[in-house]
Amino acid sequence: MKKLLLLLLTLVYTHVSAQTIECDMHATGKPIIFSQKQKDSLKLTNAINAPYTVKIFVTVFADDNGTNRGATDADILRQVQNMVNQYQPQNICFILGGIRQVNNSDLNDHVKADEAAEVLPYRVSGFLNIFIHRSLPGLNGTAYGIPNTYLSLSGGAIASLDNTSTLGHEMGHCLGLYHTFETWQGTNPENVDRSGNCLNCSTAGDVLCDTPADDDGGVDINCNYIGGGTDACNVSYAPMTINMMGYGHRPCRSVFTTDQRDRMHAFLTTDNSLSPLVAHDILYTPVFGNYTVSSGTSYTLAREMVYVSEGNANLTVNGTAQQFFQAKKVSLKSGTKFSPAAGGKVSVKSNPYCN
Ligand SMILES: [Zn+2]
């Protein structure tokens, strides 16, 4: 009986110690804070209210022999749609360039702690890359850095019907957001009270003042905070349990605040790595003179419209070229010629993820 108890205790302990955490994005260094002047200037620059369109590409790993694929296309598309729904109110939308399977057993079981750099060669240029691994031990997801141009998710987080928010959460880190409960290694937790000496919301926590202070104290299945903690000024925490950048209960998370939106827009506009991943609203191709594409892979992606052979110049795609067109609408005018050879491909798609 004692032995059985010991065995049970060992099993319980093993289970707890191998627990999967939501993500491991602890902010390091100094917080990146935009000054009021920078924010005002960005508001002028971005006066047109068109959505920011982020180009994304999904690489799903499988074992060397093609088995144990990290996730199905159907589950990936369901989670992309969840993310689209979370970002749409904040004027951010997405174009999914593609989903590809890469057979690599090592990457399919990705131990982020010491294999982080192994995903780098698999980034598809011009996209914010989403990697899906059958196993990502200890993690639902990670964004590797804040901000960043790639993130990883476990197959379990993609397959789960209950977990609607890990993809959107990691995307939030990529677009510059910290956790609402960020403490800067304990040196700078945010206070609940925003007055007198307690006021620190613009430099502590997630450095945003419209997200309430959060101590990551726990959230029940009805989205109620159950932590009962108090801050350094002895005021009780009352975090926004539905915020995308807390941990809380995953089905509860669905909302970004206005300050979080402005911060993501600021990163998409000013960050040298992220701004090239934002699609134009309208594209014309070719721009100058008749043009033939015969090899390589190219993406012509826009938010609103892609016009092909609109003017006097005509586009031809042939040979082994792989050419992808995608926008809300794609217009192919007379003069456009597609004649792909073996290995070539032309794809014309309407993007469903931008209003
Ligand atoms: Zn996180």
PDB file of C-alpha atoms and ligand atoms in Angstrom, residues 23 25 169-170 173 179 245 247, ligand 1:
ATOM      1  CA  CYS A  23       4.542  30.650 -23.279  1.00  0.00           C
ATOM      2  CA  MET A  25       8.201  35.282 -23.146  1.00  0.00           C
ATOM      3  CA  HIS A 169      -1.176  35.629 -27.994  1.00  0.00           C
ATOM      4  CA  GLU A 170       2.194  34.742 -29.543  1.00  0.00           C
ATOM      5  CA  HIS A 173       4.428  39.268 -28.685  1.00  0.00           C
ATOM      6  CA  HIS A 179       2.427  40.175 -20.920  1.00  0.00           C
ATOM      7  CA  MET A 245      -1.820  39.080 -23.319  1.00  0.00           C
ATOM      8  CA  TYR A 247      -2.482  33.917 -19.151  1.00  0.00           C
TER       9      TYR A 247
HETATM   10 ZN    ZN B   1       3.156  35.088 -23.698  1.00  0.00          ZN
END
